[in-house]
Structure formats: C-alpha cells, structure tokens
Coordinates of C-alpha atoms in Angstrom, one line a residue:
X182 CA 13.7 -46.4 46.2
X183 CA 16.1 -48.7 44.3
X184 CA 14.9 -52.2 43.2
X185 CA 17.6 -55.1 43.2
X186 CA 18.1 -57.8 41.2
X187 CA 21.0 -60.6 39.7
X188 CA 19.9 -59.5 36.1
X189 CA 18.1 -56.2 34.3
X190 CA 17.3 -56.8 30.5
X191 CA 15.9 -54.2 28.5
X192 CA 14.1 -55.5 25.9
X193 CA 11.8 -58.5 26.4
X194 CA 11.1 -59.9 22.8
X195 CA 13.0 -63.0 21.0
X196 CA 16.5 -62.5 22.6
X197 CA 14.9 -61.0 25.8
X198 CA 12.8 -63.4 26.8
X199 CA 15.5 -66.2 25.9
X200 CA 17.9 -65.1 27.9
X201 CA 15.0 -64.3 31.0
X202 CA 13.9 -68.0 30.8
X203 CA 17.6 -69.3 31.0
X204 CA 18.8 -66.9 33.8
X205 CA 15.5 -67.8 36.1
X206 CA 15.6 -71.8 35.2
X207 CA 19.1 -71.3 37.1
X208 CA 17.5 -69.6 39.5
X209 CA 18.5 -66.0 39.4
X210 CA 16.5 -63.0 39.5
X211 CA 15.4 -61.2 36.9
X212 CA 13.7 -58.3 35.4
X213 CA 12.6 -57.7 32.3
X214 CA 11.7 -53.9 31.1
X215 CA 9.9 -53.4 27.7
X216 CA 8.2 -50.2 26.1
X217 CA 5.9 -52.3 24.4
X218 CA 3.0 -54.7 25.4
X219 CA 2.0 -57.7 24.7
X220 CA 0.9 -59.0 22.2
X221 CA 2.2 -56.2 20.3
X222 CA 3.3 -56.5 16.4
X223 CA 7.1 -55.8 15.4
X224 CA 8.5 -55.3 11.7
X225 CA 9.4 -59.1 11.1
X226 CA 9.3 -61.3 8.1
X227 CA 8.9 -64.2 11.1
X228 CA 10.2 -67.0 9.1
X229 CA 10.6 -70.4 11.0
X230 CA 13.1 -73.1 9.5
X231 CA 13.3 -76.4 11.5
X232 CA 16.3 -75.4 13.4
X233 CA 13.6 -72.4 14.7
X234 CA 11.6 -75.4 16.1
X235 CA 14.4 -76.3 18.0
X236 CA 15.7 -73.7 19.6
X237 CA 12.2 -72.6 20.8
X238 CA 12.0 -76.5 21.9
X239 CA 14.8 -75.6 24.4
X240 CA 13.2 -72.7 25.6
X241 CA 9.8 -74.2 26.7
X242 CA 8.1 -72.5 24.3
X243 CA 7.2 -74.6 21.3
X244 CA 4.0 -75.8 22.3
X245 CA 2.5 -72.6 23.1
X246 CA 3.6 -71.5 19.5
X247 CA 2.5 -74.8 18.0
X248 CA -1.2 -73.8 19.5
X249 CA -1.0 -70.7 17.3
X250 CA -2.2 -72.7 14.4
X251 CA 0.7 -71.7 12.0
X252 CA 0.7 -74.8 9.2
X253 CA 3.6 -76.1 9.2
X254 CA 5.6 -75.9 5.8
X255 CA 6.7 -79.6 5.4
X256 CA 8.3 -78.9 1.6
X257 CA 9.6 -75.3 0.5
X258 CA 11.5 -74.2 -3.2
X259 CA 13.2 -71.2 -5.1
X260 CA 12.1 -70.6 -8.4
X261 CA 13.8 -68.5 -11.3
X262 CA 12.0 -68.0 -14.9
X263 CA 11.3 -71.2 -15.9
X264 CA 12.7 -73.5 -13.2
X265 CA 11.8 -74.3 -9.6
X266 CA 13.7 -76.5 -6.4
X267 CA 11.3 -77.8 -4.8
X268 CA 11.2 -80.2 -1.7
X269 CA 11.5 -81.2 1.7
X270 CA 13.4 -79.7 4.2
X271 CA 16.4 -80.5 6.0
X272 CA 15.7 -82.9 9.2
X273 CA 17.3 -81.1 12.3
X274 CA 17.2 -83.0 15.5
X275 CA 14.1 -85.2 14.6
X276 CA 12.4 -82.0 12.9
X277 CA 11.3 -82.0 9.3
X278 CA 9.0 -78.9 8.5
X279 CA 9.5 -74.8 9.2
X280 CA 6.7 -72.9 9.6
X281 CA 5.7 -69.2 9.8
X282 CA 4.2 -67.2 13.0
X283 CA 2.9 -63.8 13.3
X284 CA 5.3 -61.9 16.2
X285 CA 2.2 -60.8 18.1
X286 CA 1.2 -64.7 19.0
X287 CA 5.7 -65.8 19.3
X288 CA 6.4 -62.9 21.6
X289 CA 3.6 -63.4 23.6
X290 CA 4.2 -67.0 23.9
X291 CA 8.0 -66.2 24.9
X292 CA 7.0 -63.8 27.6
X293 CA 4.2 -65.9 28.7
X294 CA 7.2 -68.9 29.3
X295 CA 9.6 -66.9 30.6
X296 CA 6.9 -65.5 33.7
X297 CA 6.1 -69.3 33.8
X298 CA 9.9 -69.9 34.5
X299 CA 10.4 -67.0 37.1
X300 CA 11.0 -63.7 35.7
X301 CA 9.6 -60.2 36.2
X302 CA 8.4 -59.3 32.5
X303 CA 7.0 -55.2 32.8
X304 CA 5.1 -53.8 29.7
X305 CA 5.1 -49.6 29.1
X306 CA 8.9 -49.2 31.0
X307 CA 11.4 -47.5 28.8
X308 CA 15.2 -47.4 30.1
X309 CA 16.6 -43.9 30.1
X310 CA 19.9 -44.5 31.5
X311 CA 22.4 -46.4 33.0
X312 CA 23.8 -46.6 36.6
X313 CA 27.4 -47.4 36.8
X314 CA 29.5 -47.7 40.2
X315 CA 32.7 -45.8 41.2
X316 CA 34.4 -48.3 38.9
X317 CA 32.9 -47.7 36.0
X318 CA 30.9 -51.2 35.7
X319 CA 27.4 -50.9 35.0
X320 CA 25.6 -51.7 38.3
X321 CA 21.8 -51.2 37.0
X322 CA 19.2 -48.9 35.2
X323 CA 17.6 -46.0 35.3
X324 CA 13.7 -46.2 34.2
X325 CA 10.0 -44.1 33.3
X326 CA 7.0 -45.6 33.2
X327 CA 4.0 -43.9 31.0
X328 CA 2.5 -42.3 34.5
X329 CA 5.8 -40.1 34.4
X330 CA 6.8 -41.7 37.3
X331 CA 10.8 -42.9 37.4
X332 CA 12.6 -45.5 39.3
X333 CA 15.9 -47.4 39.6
X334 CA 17.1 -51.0 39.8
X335 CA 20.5 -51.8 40.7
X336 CA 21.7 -55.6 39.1
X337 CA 24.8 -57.6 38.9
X338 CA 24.3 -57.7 34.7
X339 CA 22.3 -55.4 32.5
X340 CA 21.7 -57.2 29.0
X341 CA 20.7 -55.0 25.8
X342 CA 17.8 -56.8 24.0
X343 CA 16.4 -53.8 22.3
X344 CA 16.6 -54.3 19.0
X345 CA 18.6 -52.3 16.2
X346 CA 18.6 -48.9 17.5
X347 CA 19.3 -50.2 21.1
X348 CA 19.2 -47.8 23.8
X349 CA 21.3 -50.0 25.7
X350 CA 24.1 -50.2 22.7
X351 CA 24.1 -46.3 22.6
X352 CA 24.2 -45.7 26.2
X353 CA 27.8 -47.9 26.5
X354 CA 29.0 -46.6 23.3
X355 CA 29.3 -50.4 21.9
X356 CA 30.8 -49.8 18.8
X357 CA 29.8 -51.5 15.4
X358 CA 31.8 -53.2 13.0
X359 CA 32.1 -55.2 9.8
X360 CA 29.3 -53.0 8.2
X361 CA 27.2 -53.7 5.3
X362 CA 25.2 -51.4 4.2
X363 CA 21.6 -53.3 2.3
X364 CA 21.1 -53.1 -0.8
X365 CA 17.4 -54.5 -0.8
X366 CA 14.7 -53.2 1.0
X367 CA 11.8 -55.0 2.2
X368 CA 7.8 -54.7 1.7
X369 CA 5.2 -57.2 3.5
X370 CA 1.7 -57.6 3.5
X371 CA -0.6 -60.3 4.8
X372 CA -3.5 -62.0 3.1
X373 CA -6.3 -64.2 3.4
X374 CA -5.2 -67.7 2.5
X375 CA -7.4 -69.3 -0.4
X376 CA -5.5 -72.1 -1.8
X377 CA -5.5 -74.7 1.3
X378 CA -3.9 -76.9 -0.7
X379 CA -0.4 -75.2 -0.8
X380 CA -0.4 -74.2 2.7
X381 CA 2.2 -76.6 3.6
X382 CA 5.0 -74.7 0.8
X383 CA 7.0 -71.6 1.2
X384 CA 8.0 -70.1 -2.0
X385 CA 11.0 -67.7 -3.3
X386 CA 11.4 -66.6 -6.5
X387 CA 13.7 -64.4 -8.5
X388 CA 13.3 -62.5 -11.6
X389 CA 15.4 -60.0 -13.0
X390 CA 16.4 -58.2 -9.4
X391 CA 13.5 -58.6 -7.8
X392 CA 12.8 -61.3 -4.9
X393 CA 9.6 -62.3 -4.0
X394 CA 8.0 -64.9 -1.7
X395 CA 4.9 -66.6 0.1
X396 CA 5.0 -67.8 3.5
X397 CA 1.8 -69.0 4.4
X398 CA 1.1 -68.5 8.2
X399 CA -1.2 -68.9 11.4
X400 CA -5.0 -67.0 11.4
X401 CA -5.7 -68.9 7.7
X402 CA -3.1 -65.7 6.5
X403 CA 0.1 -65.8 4.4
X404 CA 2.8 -63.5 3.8
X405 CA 3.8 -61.8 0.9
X406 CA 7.2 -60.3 1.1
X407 CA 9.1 -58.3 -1.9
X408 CA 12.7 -57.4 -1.6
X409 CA 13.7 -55.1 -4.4
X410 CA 16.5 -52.8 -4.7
X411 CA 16.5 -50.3 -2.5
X412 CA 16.8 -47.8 -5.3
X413 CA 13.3 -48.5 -6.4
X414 CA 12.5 -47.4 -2.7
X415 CA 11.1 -44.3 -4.1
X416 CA 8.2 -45.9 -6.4
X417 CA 7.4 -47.9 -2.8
X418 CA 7.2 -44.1 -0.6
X419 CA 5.1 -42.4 -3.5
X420 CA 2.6 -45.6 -3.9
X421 CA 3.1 -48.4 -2.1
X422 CA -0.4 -50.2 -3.4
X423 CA 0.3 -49.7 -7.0
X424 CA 4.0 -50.4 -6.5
X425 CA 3.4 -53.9 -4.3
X426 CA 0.7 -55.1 -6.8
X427 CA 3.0 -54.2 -10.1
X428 CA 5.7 -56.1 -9.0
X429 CA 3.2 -59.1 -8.1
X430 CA 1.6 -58.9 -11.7
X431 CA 5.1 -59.1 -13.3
X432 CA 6.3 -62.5 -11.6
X433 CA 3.9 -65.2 -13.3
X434 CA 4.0 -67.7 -10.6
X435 CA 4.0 -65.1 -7.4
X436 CA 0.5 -64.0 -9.2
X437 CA -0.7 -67.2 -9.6
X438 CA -0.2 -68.0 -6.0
X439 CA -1.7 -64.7 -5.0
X440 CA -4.8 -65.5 -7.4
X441 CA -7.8 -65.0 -5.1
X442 CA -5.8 -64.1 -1.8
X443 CA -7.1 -60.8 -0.5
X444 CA -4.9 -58.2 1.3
X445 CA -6.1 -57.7 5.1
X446 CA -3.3 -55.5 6.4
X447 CA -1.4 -52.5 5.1
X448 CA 2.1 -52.7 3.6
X449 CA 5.2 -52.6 5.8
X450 CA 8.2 -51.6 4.8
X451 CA 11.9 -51.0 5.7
X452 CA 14.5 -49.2 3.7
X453 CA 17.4 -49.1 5.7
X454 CA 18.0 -52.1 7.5
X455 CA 22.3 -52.5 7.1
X456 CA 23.8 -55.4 8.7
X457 CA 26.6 -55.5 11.4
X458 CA 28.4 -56.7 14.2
X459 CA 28.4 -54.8 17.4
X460 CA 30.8 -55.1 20.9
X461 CA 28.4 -57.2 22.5
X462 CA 29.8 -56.7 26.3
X463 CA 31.9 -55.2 28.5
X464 CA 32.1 -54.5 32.5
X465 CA 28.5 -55.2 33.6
X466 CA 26.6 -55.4 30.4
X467 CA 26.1 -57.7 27.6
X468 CA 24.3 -57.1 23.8
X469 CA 21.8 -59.7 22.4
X470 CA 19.7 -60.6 19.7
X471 CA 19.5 -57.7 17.2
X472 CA 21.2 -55.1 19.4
X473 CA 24.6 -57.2 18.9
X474 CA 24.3 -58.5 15.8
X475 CA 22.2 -57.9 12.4
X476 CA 21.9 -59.8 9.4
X477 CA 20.4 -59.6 6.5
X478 CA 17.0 -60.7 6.6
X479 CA 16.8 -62.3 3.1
X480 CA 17.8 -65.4 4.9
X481 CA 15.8 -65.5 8.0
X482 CA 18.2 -66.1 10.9
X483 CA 17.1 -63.4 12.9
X484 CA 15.0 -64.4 15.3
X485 CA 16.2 -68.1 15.9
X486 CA 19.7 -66.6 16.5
X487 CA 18.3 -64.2 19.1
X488 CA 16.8 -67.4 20.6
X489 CA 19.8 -69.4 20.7
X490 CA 22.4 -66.6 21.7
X491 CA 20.1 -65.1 24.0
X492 CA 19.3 -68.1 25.9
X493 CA 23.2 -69.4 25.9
X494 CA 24.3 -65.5 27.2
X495 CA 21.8 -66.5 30.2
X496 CA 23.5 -70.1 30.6
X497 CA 26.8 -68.8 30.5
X498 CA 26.3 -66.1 33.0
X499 CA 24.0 -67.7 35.7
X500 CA 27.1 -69.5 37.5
X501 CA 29.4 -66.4 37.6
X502 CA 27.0 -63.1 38.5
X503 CA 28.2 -63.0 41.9
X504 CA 32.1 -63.1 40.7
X505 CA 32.7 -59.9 38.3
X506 CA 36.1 -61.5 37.2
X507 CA 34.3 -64.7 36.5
X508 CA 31.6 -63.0 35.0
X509 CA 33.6 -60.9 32.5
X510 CA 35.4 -63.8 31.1
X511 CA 32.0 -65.6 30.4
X512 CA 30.9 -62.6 28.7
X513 CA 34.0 -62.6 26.3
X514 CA 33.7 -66.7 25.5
X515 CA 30.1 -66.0 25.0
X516 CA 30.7 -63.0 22.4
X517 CA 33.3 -64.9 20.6
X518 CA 31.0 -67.7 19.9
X519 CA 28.1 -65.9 18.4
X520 CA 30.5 -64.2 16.4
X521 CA 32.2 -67.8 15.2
X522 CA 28.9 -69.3 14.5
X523 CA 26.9 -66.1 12.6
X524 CA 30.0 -65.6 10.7
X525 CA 29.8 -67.3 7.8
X526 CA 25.7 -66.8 7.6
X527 CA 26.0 -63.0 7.8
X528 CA 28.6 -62.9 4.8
X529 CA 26.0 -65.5 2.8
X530 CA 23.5 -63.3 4.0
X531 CA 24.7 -60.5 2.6
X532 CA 25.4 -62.1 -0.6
X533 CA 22.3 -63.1 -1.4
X534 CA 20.8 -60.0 -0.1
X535 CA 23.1 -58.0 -2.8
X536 CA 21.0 -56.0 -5.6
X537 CA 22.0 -58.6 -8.6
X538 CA 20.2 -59.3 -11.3
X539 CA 20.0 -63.5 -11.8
X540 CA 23.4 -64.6 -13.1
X541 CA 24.1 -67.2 -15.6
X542 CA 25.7 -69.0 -13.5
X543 CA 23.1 -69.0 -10.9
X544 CA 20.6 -69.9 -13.9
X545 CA 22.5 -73.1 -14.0
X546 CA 22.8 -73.9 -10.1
X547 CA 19.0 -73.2 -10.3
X548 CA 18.6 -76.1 -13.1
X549 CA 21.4 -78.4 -11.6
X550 CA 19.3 -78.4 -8.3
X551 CA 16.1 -79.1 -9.5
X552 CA 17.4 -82.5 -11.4
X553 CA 19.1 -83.7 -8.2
X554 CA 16.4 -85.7 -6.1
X555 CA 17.4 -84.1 -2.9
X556 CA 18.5 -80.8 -4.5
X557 CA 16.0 -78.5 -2.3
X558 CA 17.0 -80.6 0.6
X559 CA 20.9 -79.9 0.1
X560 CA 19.8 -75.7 -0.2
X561 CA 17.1 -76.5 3.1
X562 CA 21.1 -77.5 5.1
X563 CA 22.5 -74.1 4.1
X564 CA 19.6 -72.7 5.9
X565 CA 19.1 -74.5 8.9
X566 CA 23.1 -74.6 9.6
X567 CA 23.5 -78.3 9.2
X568 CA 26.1 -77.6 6.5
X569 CA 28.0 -74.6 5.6
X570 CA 27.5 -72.4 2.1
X571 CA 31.2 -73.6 1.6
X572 CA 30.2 -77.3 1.2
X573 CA 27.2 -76.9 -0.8
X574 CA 28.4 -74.2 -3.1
X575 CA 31.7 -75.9 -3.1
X576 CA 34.7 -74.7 -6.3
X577 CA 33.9 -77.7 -7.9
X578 CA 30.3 -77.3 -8.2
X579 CA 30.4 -73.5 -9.5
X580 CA 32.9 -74.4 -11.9
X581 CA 30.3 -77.0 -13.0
X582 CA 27.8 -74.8 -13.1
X583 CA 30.0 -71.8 -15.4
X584 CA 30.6 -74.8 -17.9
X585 CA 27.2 -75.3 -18.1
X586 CA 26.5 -72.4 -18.6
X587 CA 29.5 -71.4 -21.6
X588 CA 27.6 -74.7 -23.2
X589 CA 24.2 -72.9 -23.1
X590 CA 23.7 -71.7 -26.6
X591 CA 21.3 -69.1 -24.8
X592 CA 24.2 -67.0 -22.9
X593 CA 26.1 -64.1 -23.6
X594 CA 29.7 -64.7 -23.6
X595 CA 30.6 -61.4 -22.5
X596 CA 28.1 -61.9 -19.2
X597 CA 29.4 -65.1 -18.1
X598 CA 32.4 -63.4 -17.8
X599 CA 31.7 -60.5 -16.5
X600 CA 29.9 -62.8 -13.6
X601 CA 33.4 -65.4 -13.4
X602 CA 35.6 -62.0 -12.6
X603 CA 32.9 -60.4 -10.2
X604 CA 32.2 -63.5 -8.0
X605 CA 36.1 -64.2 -8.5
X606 CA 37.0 -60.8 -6.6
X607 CA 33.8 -61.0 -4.5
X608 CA 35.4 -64.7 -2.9
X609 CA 39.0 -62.9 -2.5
X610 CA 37.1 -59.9 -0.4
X611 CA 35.2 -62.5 1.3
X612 CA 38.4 -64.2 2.8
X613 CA 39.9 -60.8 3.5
X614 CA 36.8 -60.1 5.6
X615 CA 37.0 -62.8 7.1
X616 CA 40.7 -62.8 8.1
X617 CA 40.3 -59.2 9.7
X618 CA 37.6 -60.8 11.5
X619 CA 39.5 -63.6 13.0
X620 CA 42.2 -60.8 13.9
X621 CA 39.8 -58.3 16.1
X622 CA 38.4 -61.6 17.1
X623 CA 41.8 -62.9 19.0
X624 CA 42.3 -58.9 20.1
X625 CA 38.8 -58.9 21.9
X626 CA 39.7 -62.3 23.6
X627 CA 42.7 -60.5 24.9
X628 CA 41.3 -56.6 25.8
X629 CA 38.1 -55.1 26.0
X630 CA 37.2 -52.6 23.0
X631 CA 37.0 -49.3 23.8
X632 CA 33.9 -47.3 22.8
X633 CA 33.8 -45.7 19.7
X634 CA 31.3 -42.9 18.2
X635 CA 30.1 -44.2 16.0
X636 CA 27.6 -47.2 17.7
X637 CA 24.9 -46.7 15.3
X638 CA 24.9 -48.9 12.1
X639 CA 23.0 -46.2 10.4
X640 CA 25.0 -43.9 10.4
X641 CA 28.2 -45.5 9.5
X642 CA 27.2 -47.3 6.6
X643 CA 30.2 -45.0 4.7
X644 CA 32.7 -47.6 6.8
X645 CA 31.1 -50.3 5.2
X646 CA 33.1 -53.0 3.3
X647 CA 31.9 -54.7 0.3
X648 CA 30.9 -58.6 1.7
X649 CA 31.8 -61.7 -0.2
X650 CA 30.7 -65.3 -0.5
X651 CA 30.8 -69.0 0.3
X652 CA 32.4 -69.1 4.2
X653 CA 34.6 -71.5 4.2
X654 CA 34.7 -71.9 8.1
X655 CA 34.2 -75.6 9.9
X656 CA 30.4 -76.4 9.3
X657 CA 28.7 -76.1 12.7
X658 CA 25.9 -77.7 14.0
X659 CA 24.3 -76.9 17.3

C-alpha cells in the first residue's frame, strides 16, 4: 500500500530535522526516513559559534542541547609561532559564547524536537528510488526497511537531506557546480579534559602548513582536530597514532594543551571532502543541508547553515504545497538565497582551507590583531556572519599589513612578493568566480537546470576552479 503525506525528507539529521520542525509547526505532514538511529555518531568537527545558538534557538531545540553539558566557550583565539588573538566572541542576537557538541546528543535533540512538533521521524529506512507522475514531477519515494520489507509514500515535496553523497541528489541528476577540490584533510580524536580551567577557550593554531585546534566539549571531553595537507594523507592511512601524536609534539602550545588529556576514541579522518554547490530543486524536490551545498569545514558553517536553510526551505514551502506553480517559484527564491548568503563564506572557506604555509603577510595580520583590544572579536564577526571577510580584511588593511611586513628586518624580500602577486591573482579569480556566479544565478531565476552527469562532487573535482578571497558582497546578517 502507498503511504501519503504533504512532505517526504530523506535524511533526518541537522538540515532534516530543521526543515521537519518548520513544515509540522505550519501544520503539514511530514515524514522523515533515515538509515541511521538515534543517537548515532556522524563525521563532524561539530563546532558551535554564537550564531549556532541562534538558529537552534529558532528551532526549539536549544535547551535540550544546552542540557548536554557542553561548556560553553565564552573567549576563543588563533595562534601562529609566537603570537596569539585571543578574546571574546562576537555578540549575535543577545548571544556571547559558542560552544562544542558531540552529533550523537545535537541530532538526537533535533529529532527529539521535531517528533515534539509533529513529524514522523523513522530510524533503519533507506530511500531506493523515486516516484514521479506522468509529468515528470516527483510525487514521492520508494523505500526498504532492514526486515527486507519495501513500501511507498506518495507527497506533494520530497526534500534531499542526506548528506554529501545524497541518494536523493543522484537519483534527480542535480548537478554540481563551482567545484573546489580540498586541499586539507581532516583527523579528530576526542580526549579526557584535564585542564578545567581552559574549558571555556577554543584554540587554532598554525605552523608551517599544518592547522590544529582544541574544542573542548560536553561528557568532560575535547576535541582535537588536525588539518594538514592532504598530501601528507599517506603518513595518516599507514599510521594514524604515530602520525596524530607527531604532529601534536611539533606545535608547542597544541602539546601543552594536550599535556595530561588522554585519548578515549579512535582517530577519524576524511581525505576527500571537496566543496560545492549543487541544483538544489526542481519539479517536486528540493536539496538541503550538505546535499545542496558543501563548504569547507575549516570554518565550521556546516551545520548551522543546514539549520537555517533547512528550516527556511520548510517556511517557504508550507503555504504553497498544494499549488505546484506556487510551489516551484518558492523553491527557486529559496535556492537563490542560500546561494546569496553562503557565497562569500564558501570562497573564504576555501581560502583558508588552501594548503599554504603562513605568509608574511598573515604573520603581520596575526600581530596587528592581537595589539587591537577587540582584535579576536573583529575575526569572532567574520565567523558568525555579522560582518563580511571583505570589511575586516578590507585593501587598506592588507596593504598595512605587507608594509609591515617589507619593515620586518626578519622577511625575505623575495617571499613577500611572491605572496603580494599570489593573493593579487587569487582576489582577481575570486571576482571572476563570483561574477559567473551571479550569471547562472539570474539564469536559474529564469529556467530550471537541466541534469547533468556528473552530480557527484567527487568525481568532478577535475572541473574545479581555483577559489579566491575576501567576498566583497553586501555583509548579511540574519
């Protein structure tokens, strides 16, 4: 027999669950299918800033993730040999500290709220196909349980929350675009938090290429994350142990705030993680969270974007799922958003999530920060949104910092500029990018994009172009 519903979404994590509790606060029905249970773990550096707080303050959900335990990090800071910004956060909406929450304790709290609010969640259902009518328009699922057993539900709007590799995504040939292949990969472990009197700072530093940083979080556990090069991806397959504690005896400080902590979980790790865009909806379905659109996660956007984009796809389709015209117009103004607002984080993301060793230049932002009395603050803005990578790594400003660093006795002439011409032609690729963004932009407001073969970021990471820096779109603040 064939189930029926306003809504199917595949996928019931961060976007998932969003977009469920929106949808059924309106009043429509909806299912929710996931292969998983919960609480389940996911691969997730689960990062909050304070604009996380918020979003999962719209959703419902924040004090059931507040019970967690998580400390909340009231003062964070980047370090480089020899320097650290360090400092309060940002304030967002009346919200001064981030925080950082294991996904087994988040998604169960989202699934748990969006039940609350009305929706069908279903653990151990994976989606094999889609149903389409005599249109064309995607008019439900097809679905297997672990029994073998299969069924069907017809809805009005199947949404794609299933991460990355998204079944949904492949089964509508959504195409990807504006590629970017990463050129870090990533390696987490937790740990048994000693030091209870640094368990309200999150820490980054850099030396040489490598990225490293602490984020303490809930059960009296932090996180310690490394992003190296992906070409050292090798040393990390052959020994991970050996590899994860070399690189944390060769970063003074990341040592010293290890010094005691002892490792309770194995190491997780991702190699290939490229960031992209995807053709988040056409006749009958819609793409969210990670299945639309990646970023790099050097910055930590993930999730509350798949809160807030998630739960505005279910606002802006409630009114319309009984008017297909309607309803595919919503979709389109809905797609063009996210893309507007992620923008100009996704080409900072991939910036910073670039394979560089620490310019000169950057040695003197690093130093010019750390004298300003709100200097971590100002970086905090970047990351919460509140102002754009444009305004706080303005012209003037990196032409202050090159002169500073031409004046430093201690730099190589021939480096600094070396780093002037990169960053020079990086910035010129970056408004190229965006430009050809704004173009496919105004022809998706216009006509649907076909499908194309390639809907898998993985394998098209050939098509990639090279990202730039410093957006210089309108800042935007939710």
């Amino acid at each position: 027999m064939t189930e029926h519903t306003d809504v199917v979404i595949v996928g019931g994590r961060c976007a998932g669950s969003a977009a469920a509790i929106a949808l059924a606060r309106r009043g429509r029905s909806v299912v929710v299918l996931d292969s998983s249970s919960f609480p389940s773990d996911t691969l997730s550096t689960h990062l909050f800033f304070t604009h996380h707080w918020a979003e999962l303050e719209r959703l419902g959900a924040r004090d059931r993730v507040m019970k967690l335990g998580a400390p909340l990090h009231t003062r964070a800071g980047l370090g480089a040999p020899g320097v650290e910004v360090v400092g309060p956060s940002s304030v967002y909406e009346g919200l001064a500290a981030g925080g950082c929450v294991r996904r087994p304790g988040v998604d169960l709290a989202l699934v748990e709220t969006a039940r609350e609010a009305g929706a069908d969640v279903r653990e151990h259902v994976r989606v094999t196909d889609l149903v389409s009518d005599h249109s064309g328009r995607a008019s439900g699922v097809r679905f297997r349980l672990r029994d073998g057993s299969t069924g069907t539900i017809s809805a009005k709007l199947v949404i794609g929350a299933d991460g990355r590799r998204s079944t949904v995504a492949r089964l509508v040939g959504a195409r990807a675009h504006h590629l970017w292949p990463n050129q870090r990969m990533m390696a987490y472990a937790y740990y048994e938090d000693v030091h209870a009197d640094r368990r309200d700072v999150a820490m980054q530093w850099r030396q040489h290429d490598d990225l490293v940083t602490v984020f303490p979080c809930d059960g009296e556990q932090l996180v310690a994350l490394q992003m190296p090069p992906v070409r050292r991806a090798d040393d990390y397959r052959a020994d991970p142990v050996a590899t994860f504690d070399a690189t944390i005896a060769c970063i003074p400080p990341y040592a010293e705030r290890l010094r005691g902590c002892r490792r309770v979980s194995k190491i997780r790790m991702s190699y290939s993680h490229p960031s992209y865009f995807r053709h988040s909806q056409g006749p009958g379905w819609a793409l969210a969270g990670d299945s639309g659109h990646f970023k790099d996660p050097v910055t930590a956007q993930g999730m509350r974007d798949a809160w807030r984009f998630g739960r505005l796809l279910g606002e802006a389709v409630a009114p319309h799922l009984d008017d297909p015209d309607r309803l595919d117009r919503a979709l389109v103004a809905w797609e063009l958003d996210r893309d507007a607002q992620c923008l100009p984080m996704y080409q900072w993301a991939n910036l910073l999530g670039r394979d560089d060793a620490i310019s000169p230049i950057e040695f003197a932002a690093y130093r010019w920060f750390a004298a300003r009395p709100n200097g971590f603050t100002e970086l905090a803005d970047v990351f919460n949104r509140v102002r754009s990578p444009q305004q706080v790594f303005s012209p003037a400003r990196v032409l202050r910092w090159a002169a500073a660093a031409a004046r430093d006795p201690g730099v190589d002439r021939r480096e600094l500029w070396q780093t002037i011409r990169r960053d020079v032609r990086r910035e010129a690729e970056r408004i190229v990018e965006m430009q050809m963004f704004e173009r496919r932009r105004a022809v998706s407001a216009r006509t649907p994009a076909p499908p194309d073969r390639c809907s898998e970021p993985d394998g098209c990471a050939d098509r990639a172009r090279t990202p730039v820096v410093h957006p210089r779109s309108r800042p935007h603040r939710p």
